[in-house]
Coordinates of C-alpha atoms and ligand atoms in Angstrom, one line a residue:
Chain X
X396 CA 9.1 -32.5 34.6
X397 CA 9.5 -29.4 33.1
X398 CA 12.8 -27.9 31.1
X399 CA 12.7 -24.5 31.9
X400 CA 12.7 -25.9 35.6
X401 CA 15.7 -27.9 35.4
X402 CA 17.4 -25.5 33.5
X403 CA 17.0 -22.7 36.1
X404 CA 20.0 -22.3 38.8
X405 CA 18.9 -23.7 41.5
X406 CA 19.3 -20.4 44.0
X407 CA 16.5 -18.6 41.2
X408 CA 13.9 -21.9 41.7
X409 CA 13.0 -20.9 45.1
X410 CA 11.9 -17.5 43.7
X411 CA 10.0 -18.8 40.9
X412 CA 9.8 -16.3 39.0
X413 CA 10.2 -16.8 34.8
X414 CA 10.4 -13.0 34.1
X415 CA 11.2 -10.2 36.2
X416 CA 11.1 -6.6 35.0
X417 CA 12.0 -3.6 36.9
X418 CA 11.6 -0.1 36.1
X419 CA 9.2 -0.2 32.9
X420 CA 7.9 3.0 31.4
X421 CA 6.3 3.6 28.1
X422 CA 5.7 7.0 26.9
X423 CA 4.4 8.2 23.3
X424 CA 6.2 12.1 23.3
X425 CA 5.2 13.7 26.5
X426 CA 2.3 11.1 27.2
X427 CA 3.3 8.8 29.8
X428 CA 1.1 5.4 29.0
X429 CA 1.8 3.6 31.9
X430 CA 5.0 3.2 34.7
X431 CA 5.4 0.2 35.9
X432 CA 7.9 -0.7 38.7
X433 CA 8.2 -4.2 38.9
X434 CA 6.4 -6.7 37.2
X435 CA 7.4 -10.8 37.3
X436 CA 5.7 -13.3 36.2
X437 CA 5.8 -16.9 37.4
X438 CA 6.5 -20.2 36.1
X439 CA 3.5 -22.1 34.9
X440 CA 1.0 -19.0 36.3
X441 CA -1.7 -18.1 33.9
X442 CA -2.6 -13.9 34.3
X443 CA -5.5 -12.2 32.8
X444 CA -5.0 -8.3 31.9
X445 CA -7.8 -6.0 31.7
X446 CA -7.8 -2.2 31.4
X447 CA -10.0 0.2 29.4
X448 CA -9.3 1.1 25.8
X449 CA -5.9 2.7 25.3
X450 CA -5.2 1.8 28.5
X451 CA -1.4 -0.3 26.9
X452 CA -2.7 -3.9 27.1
X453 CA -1.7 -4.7 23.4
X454 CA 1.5 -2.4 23.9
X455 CA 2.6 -3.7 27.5
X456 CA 2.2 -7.4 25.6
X457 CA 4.9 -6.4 23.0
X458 CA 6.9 -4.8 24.8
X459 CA 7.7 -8.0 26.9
X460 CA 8.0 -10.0 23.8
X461 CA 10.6 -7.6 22.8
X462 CA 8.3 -6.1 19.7
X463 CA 8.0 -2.7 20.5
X464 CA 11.0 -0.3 22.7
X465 CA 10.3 0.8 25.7
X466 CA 12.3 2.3 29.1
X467 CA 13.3 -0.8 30.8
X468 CA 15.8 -0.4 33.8
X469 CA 16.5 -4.4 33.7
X470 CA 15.2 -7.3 32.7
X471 CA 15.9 -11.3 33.8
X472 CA 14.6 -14.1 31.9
X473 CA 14.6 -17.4 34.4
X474 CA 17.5 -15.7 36.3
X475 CA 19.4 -14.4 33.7
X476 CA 19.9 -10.6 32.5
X477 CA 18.0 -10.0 29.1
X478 CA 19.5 -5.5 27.6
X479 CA 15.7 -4.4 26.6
X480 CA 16.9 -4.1 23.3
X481 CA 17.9 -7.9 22.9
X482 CA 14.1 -9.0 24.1
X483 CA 12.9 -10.5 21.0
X484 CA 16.1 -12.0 19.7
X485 CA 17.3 -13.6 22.8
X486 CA 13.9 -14.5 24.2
X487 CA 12.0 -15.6 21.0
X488 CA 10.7 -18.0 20.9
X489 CA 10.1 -19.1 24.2
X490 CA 8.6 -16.0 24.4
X491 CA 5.5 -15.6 21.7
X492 CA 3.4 -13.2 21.1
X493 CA 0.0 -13.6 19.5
X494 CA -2.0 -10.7 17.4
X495 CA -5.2 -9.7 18.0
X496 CA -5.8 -10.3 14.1
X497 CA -3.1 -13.1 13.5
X498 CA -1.4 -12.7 10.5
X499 CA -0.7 -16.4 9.0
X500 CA 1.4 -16.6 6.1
X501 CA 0.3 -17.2 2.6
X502 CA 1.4 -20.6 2.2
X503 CA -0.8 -23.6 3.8
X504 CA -1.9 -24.1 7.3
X505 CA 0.8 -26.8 7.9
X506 CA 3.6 -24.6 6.6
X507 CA 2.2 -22.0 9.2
X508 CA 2.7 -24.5 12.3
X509 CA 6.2 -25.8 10.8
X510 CA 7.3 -22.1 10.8
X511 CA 9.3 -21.9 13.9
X512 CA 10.3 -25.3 14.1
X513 CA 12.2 -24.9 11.0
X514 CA 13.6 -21.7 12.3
X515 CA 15.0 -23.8 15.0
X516 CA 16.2 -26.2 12.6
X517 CA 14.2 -29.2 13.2
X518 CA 14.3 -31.9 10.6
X519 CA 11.4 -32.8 8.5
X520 CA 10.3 -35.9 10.0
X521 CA 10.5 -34.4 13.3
X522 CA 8.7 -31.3 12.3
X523 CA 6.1 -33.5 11.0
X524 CA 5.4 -35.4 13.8
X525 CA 5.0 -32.6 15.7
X526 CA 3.1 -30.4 13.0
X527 CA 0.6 -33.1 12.9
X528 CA 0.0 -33.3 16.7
X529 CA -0.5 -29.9 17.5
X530 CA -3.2 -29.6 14.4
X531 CA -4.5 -32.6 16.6
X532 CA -4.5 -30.1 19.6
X533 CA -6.3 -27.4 18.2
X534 CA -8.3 -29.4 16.1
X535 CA -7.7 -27.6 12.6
X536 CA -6.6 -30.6 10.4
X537 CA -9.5 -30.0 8.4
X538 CA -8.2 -26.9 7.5
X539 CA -5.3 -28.2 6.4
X540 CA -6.2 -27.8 2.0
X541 CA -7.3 -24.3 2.5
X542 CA -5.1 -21.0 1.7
X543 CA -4.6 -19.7 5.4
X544 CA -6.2 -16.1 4.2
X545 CA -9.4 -17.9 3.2
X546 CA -9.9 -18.9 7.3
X547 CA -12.3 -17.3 9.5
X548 CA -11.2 -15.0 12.2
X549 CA -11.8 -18.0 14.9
X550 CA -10.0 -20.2 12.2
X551 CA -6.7 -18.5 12.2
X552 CA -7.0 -17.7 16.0
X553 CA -6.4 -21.7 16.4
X554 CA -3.8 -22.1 14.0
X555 CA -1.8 -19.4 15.6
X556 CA -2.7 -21.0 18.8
X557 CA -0.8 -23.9 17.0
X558 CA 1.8 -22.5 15.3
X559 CA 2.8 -21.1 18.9
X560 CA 2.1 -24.2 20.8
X561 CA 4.0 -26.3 18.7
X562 CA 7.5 -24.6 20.2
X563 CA 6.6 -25.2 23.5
X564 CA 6.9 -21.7 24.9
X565 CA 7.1 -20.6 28.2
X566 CA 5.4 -17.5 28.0
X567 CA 3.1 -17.1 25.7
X568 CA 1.5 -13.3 25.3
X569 CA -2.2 -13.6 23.7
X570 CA -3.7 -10.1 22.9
X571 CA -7.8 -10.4 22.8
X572 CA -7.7 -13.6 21.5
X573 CA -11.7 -14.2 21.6
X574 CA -12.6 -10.6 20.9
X575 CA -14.7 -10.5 17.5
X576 CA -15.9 -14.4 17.1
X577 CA -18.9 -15.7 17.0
X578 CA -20.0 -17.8 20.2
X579 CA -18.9 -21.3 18.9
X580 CA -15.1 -20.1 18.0
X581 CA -15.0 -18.0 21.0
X582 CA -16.2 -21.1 22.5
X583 CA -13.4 -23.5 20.9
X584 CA -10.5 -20.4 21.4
X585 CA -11.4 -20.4 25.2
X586 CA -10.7 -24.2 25.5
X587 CA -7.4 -24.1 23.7
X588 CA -6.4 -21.2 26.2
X589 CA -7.6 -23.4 29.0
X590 CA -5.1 -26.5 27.8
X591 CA -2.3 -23.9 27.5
X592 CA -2.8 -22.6 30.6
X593 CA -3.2 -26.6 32.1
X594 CA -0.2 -28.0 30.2
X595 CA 1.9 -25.6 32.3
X596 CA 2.7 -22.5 29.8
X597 CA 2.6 -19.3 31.9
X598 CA 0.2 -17.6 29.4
X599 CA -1.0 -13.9 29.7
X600 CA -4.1 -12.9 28.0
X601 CA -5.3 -9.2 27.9
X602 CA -8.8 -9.8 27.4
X603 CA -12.2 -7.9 27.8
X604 CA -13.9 -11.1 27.5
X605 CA -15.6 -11.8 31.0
X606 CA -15.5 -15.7 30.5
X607 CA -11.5 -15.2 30.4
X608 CA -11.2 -12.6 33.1
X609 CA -13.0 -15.5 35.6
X610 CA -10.3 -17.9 34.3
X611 CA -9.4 -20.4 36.9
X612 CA -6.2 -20.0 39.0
X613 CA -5.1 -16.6 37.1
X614 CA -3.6 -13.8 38.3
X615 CA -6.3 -10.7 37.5
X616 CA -3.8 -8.0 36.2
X617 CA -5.7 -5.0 35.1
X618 CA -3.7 -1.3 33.9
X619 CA -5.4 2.3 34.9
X620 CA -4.2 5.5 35.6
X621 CA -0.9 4.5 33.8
X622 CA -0.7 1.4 36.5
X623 CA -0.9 -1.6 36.9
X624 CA -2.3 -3.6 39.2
X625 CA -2.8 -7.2 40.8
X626 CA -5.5 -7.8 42.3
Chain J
X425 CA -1.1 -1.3 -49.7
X426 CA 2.5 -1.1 -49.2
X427 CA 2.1 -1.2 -45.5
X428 CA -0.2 -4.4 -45.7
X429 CA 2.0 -5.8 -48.2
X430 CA 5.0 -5.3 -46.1
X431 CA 3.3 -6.6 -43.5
X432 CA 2.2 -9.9 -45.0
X433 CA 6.1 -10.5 -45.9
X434 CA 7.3 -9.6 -42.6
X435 CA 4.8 -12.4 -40.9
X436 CA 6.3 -14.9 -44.0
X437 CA 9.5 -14.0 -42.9
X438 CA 8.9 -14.9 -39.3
X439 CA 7.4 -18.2 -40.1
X440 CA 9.5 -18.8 -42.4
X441 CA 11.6 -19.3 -39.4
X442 CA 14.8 -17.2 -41.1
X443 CA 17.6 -18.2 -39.3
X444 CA 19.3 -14.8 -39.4
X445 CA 15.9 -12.9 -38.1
X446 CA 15.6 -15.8 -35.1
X447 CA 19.2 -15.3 -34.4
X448 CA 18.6 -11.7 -33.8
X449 CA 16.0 -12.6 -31.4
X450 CA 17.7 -15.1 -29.6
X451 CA 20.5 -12.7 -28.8
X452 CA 18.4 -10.1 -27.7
X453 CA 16.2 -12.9 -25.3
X454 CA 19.7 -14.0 -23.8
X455 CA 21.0 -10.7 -23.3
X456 CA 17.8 -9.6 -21.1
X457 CA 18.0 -13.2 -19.3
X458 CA 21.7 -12.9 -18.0
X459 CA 20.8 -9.1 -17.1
X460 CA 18.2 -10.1 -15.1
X461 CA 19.8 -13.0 -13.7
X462 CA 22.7 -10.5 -12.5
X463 CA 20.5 -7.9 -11.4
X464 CA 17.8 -9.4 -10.1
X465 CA 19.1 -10.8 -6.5
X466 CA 21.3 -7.4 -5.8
X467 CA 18.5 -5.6 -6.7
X468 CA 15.7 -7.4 -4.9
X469 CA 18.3 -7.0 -1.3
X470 CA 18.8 -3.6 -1.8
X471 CA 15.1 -2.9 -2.1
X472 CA 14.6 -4.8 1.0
X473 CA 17.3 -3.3 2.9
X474 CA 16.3 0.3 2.1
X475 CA 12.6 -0.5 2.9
X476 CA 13.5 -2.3 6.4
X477 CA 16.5 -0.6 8.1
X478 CA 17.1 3.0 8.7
X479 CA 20.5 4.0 8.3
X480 CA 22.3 7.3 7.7
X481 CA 22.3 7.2 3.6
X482 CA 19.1 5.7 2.8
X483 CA 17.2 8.7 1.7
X484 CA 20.2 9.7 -0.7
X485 CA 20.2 5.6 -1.4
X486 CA 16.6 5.9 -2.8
X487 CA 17.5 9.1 -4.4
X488 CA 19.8 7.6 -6.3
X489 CA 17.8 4.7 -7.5
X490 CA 15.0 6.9 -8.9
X491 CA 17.4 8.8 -10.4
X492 CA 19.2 5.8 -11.6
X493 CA 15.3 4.8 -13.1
X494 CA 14.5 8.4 -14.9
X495 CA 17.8 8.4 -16.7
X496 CA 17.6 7.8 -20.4
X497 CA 19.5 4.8 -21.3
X498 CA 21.5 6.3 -23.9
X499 CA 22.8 8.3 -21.0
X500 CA 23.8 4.6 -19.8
X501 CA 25.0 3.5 -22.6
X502 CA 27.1 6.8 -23.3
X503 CA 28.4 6.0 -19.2
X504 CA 28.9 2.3 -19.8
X505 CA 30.9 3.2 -23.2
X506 CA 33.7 5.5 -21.8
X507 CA 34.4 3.3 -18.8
X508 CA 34.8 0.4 -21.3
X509 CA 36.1 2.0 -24.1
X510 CA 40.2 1.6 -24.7
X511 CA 41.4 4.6 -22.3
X512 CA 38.5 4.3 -19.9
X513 CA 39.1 2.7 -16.5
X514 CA 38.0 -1.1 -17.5
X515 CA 39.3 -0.9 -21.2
X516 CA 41.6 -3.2 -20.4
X517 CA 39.1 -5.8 -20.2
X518 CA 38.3 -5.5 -24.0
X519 CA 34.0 -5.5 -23.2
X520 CA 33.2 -3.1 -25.3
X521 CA 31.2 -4.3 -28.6
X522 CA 30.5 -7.6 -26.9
X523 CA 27.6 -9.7 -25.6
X524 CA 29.0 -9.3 -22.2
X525 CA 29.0 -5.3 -22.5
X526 CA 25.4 -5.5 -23.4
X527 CA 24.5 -7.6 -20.8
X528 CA 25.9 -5.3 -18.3
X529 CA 24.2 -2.4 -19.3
X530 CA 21.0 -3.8 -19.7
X531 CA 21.8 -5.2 -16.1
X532 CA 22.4 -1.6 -15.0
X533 CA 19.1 -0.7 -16.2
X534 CA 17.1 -3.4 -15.0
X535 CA 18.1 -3.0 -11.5
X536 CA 16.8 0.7 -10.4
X537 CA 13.3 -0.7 -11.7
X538 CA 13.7 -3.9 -9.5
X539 CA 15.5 -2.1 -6.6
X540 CA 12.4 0.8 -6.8
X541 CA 9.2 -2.1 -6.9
X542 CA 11.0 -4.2 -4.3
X543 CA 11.1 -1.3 -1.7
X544 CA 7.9 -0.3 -2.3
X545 CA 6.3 -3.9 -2.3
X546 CA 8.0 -4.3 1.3
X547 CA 7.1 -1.0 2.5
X548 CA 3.3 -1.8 1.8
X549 CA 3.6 -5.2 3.6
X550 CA 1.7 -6.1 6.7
X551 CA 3.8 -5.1 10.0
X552 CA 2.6 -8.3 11.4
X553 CA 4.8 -10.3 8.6
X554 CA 8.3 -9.4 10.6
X555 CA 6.8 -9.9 14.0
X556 CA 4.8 -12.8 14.0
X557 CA 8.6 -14.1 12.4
X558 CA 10.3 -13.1 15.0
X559 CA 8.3 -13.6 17.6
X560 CA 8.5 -16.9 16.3
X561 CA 11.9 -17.3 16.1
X562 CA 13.0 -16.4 13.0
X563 CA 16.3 -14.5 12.8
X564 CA 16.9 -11.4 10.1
X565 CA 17.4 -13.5 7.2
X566 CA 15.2 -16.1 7.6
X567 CA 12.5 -12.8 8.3
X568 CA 13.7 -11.3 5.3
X569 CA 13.2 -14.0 3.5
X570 CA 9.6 -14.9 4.5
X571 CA 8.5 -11.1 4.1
X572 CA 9.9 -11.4 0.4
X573 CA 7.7 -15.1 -0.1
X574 CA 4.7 -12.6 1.6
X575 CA 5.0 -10.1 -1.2
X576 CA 6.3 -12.7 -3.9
X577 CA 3.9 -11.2 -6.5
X578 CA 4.6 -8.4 -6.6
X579 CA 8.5 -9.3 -6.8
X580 CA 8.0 -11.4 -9.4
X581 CA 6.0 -8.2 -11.6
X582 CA 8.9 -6.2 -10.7
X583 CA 11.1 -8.9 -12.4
X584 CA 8.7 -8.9 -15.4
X585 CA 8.5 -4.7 -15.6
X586 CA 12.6 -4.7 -15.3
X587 CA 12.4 -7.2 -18.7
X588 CA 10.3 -5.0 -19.7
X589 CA 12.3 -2.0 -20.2
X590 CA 15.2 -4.2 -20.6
X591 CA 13.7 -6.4 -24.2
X592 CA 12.5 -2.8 -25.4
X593 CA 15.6 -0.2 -25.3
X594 CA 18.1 0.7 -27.8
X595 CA 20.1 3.1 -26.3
X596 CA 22.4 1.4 -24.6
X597 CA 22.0 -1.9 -26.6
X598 CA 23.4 0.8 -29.7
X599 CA 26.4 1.9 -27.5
X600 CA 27.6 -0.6 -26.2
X601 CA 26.7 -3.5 -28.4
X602 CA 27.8 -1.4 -31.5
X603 CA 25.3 -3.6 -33.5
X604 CA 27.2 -6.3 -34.8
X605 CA 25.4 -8.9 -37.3
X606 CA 25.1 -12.2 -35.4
X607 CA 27.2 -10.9 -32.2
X608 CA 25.6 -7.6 -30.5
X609 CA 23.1 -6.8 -33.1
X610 CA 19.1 -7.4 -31.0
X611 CA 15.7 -6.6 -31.8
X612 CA 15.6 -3.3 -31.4
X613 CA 19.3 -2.5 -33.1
X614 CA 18.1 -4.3 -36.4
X615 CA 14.9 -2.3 -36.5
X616 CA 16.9 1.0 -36.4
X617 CA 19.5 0.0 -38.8
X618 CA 17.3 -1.9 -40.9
X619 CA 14.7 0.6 -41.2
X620 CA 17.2 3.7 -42.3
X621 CA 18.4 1.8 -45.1
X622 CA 14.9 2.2 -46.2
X623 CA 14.5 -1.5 -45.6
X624 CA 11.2 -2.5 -43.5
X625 CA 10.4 -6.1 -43.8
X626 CA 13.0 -7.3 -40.7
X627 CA 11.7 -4.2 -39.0
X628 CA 8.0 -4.6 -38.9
X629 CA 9.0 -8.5 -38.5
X630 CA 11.0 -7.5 -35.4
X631 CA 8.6 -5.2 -34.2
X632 CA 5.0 -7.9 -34.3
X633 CA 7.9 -9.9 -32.3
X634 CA 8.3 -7.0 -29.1
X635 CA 4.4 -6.4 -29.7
X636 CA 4.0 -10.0 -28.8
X637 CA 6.3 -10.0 -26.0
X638 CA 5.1 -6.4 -24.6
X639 CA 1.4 -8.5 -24.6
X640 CA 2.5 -11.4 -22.9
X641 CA 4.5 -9.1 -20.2
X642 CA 1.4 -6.7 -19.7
X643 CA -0.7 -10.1 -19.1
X644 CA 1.5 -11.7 -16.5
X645 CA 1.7 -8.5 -14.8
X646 CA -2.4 -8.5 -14.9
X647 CA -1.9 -11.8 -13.2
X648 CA 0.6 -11.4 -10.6
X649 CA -1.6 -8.4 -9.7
X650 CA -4.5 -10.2 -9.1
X651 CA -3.1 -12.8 -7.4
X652 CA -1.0 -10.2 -4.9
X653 CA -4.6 -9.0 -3.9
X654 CA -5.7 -11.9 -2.8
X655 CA -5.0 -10.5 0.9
Ligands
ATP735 N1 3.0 4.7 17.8 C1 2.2 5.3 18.7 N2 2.3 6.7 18.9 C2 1.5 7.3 19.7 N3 0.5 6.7 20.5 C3 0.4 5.4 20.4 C4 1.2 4.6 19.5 N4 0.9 3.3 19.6 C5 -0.1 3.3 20.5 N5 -0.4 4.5 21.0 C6 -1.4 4.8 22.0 O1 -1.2 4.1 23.1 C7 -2.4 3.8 23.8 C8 -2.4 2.3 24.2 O2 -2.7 1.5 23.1 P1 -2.9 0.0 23.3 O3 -3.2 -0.6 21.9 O4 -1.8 -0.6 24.0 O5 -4.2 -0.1 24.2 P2 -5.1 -1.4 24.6 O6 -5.2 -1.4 26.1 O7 -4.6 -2.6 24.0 O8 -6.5 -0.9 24.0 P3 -7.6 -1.9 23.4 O9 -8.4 -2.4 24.6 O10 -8.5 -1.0 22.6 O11 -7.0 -3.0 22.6 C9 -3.5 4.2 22.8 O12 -4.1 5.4 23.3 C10 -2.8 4.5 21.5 O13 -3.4 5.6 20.9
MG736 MG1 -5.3 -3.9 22.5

């Protein structure tokens, strides 16, 4: 059904757990941001995170996709032991992170979604076929003639939605993707979220959106007093 | 009118197509082409490099290339001439007076120009460039290389600058070139010699030429500029 559950040793499926990290602390100088003993997250489990402003949403989600350093005592990715400073490189990209503000690169819309799959050294046909499909998904194949910095904010939102999508990743870290759209792309972000989220991708989204935060099935993480909580 | 007059038979001159006067300017082209072509992809790395990774030497590393940019090129030329004169370290190699000589002192002063734009052209670009690569997958040199196609305007007007400087010294040309008719003797070589034997015609001929070329330079670099701020 699912490779990430066939490739897991057996002993770890019972546990079910994708990514497990123990002993998490992020600091700025003296100022402790937040502390943050254990934290897993599950195969195929959606998780909303909430927390005030400057509370470490945006910097809890880089630091698990290996973007920003922080004190980790140890890591495991599906069973395995991930050195903090080896995040990115070892766990991209099943591991993806999206910006608040994407950035897409200044080439076309298409070259955007190909990206990774040519980092991972798919052939053209094959990155093609797929390319085309996951415009398909997030419905942006009308875009596909425009310069990618010409897009609206909702625009770009969906082609990173895409461009992430497209390498099948089994986490995928989405920081305030509807914040600043206008009701209809909000409206069109939330039900790309929703198909991630029903195709089986364990996707975290730190959201103030309240639409998001009632998502169905998710996990309601929210960080305060340098914590973090499930409730 | 002398000047007018001189003027008028310097234009003659250059429609006249004179071989000897093309010839001149075809060395001179060719000799700023292979520099560039040698300089240009060492320079363009190290610019990168110093603007991406910190590493014990950088500062001086930078130091050095501005230095490298705010010496005069006779001082260059004068360097360039005792290494490859008979008792210097490379006389052996018989360079000195030769196309070859010229071409790698002209390459020596095209690449602090290139080095200097290049870091500061990645040091200005968007933070989300790198990650949203390697969050995507992309290892260092494919990053590398997708932050350079990001801020490929601005590399290619640090291309055009370093041909700039390159087309329009004399210095070093003088030194090392030792302005030989039909072998080492460029543009701006012939305008010096020409004009202290009280001759002028070549000179202002030569000199409409690197007016023309200055033009053209200053307008692509109008045009890579506006199209780098497109963002
Ligand atoms: N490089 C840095 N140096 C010092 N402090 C920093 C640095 N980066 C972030 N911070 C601080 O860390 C805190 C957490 O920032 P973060 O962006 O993670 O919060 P957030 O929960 O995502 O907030 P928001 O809801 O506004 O997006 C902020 O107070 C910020 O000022
Ligand atoms: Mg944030």
């Amino acid at each position: 059904m699912n490779a990430v559950i066939m490739n897991t040793p057996v002993y770890m499926q019972a546990l079910d757990n994708l990514l497990q990290v123990y002993g998490l602390r992020k600091t700025f100088g003296e100022r402790l941001l937040f502390d943050v003993p254990e934290l897993s997250l599950k195969h195929g489990q959606s998780y909303v995170l909430t927390g005030s402003n400057g509370s470490g949403k945006t910097t809890l989600l880089r630091i698990l996709a290996g973007l920003e350093p922080a004190q980790i005592n140890s890591l495991y990715f599906a069973g395995r032991v991930v050195p903090a400073p080896k995040i990115c490189t070892q766990l991209a990209p099943r591991v993806i992170y999206l910006h608040q503000h994407p950035y897409l690169f200044s080439t076309s819309v298409a070259a955007n979604i190909a990206y990774g799959l040519k980092a991972s050294g798919l052939n053209l046909r094959q990155r093609d076929a797929k390319v085309n499909a996951a415009m398909q998904w997030a419905g942006v194949q009308y875009l596909a003639q425009i310069p990618p910095h010409k897009l609206s904010g909702g625009e770009k939102q969906r082609v990173a939605l895409a461009r992430a999508k497209v390498l099948n990743p089994e986490i995928l870290l989405l920081d305030e993707p509807t914040a600043n759209l206008d009701e209809e792309a909000r409206q069109q972000v939330i039900a790309l979220i929703r198909k991630m989220c029903d195709d089986n991708h364990c996707v975290v989204i730190a959201t103030h959106d309240p639409e998001l935060m009632a998502l169905k099935d998710a996990v309601k993480l929210r960080l305060e007093n340098a914590s973090l909580q499930t409730q | 009118m002398p000047l007018l007059n001189t003027t008028l038979e310097a234009l003659r001159l250059l429609f006249s197509w004179d071989a000897t006067l093309w010839g001149t300017i075809l060395i001179s082209v060719k000799v700023c082409f292979l520099a560039l072509l040698i300089a240009a992809p060492l320079a363009i790395a190290l610019g990168f490099v110093l603007a991406t990774y910190r590493f014990p030497g950088r500062r001086l590393a930078i130091v050095l290339v501005q230095t490298l940019l705010a010496l005069p090129t006779v001082v260059i030329g004068l360097i360039l001439y005792m290494m490859l004169s008979r008792l210097g370290p490379f006389g052996e190699l018989h360079l000195l007076f030769t196309q070859q000589a010229m071409v790698i002192g002209e390459a020596i002063l095209a690449f602090p120009i290139l080095a200097a734009l290049t870091l500061a052209a990645v040091q200005a670009v968007d933070e989300r460039v790198a990650e949203t690569a390697r969050t995507l997958g992309a290892g260092h040199l494919r990053s590398a290389m997708t932050i350079l196609l990001e801020v490929r305007f601005a590399v290619m007007a640090a291309i055009v600058s370093g041909f700039g400087r390159v087309i329009s010294e004399i210095g070093c040309a003088m030194m090392v070139g030792g302005n030989i008719a039909g072998v080492t003797r460029n543009i701006t070589t012939t305008i010096a010699l020409e004009t202290s034997k009280g001759e002028f015609v070549q000179g202002i001929a030569l000199g409409i030429v690197l007016v023309v070329i200055a033009l053209a330079i200053n307008i692509g670099l109008a045009v890579l500029q506006g199209r780098g701020g497109l963002r």
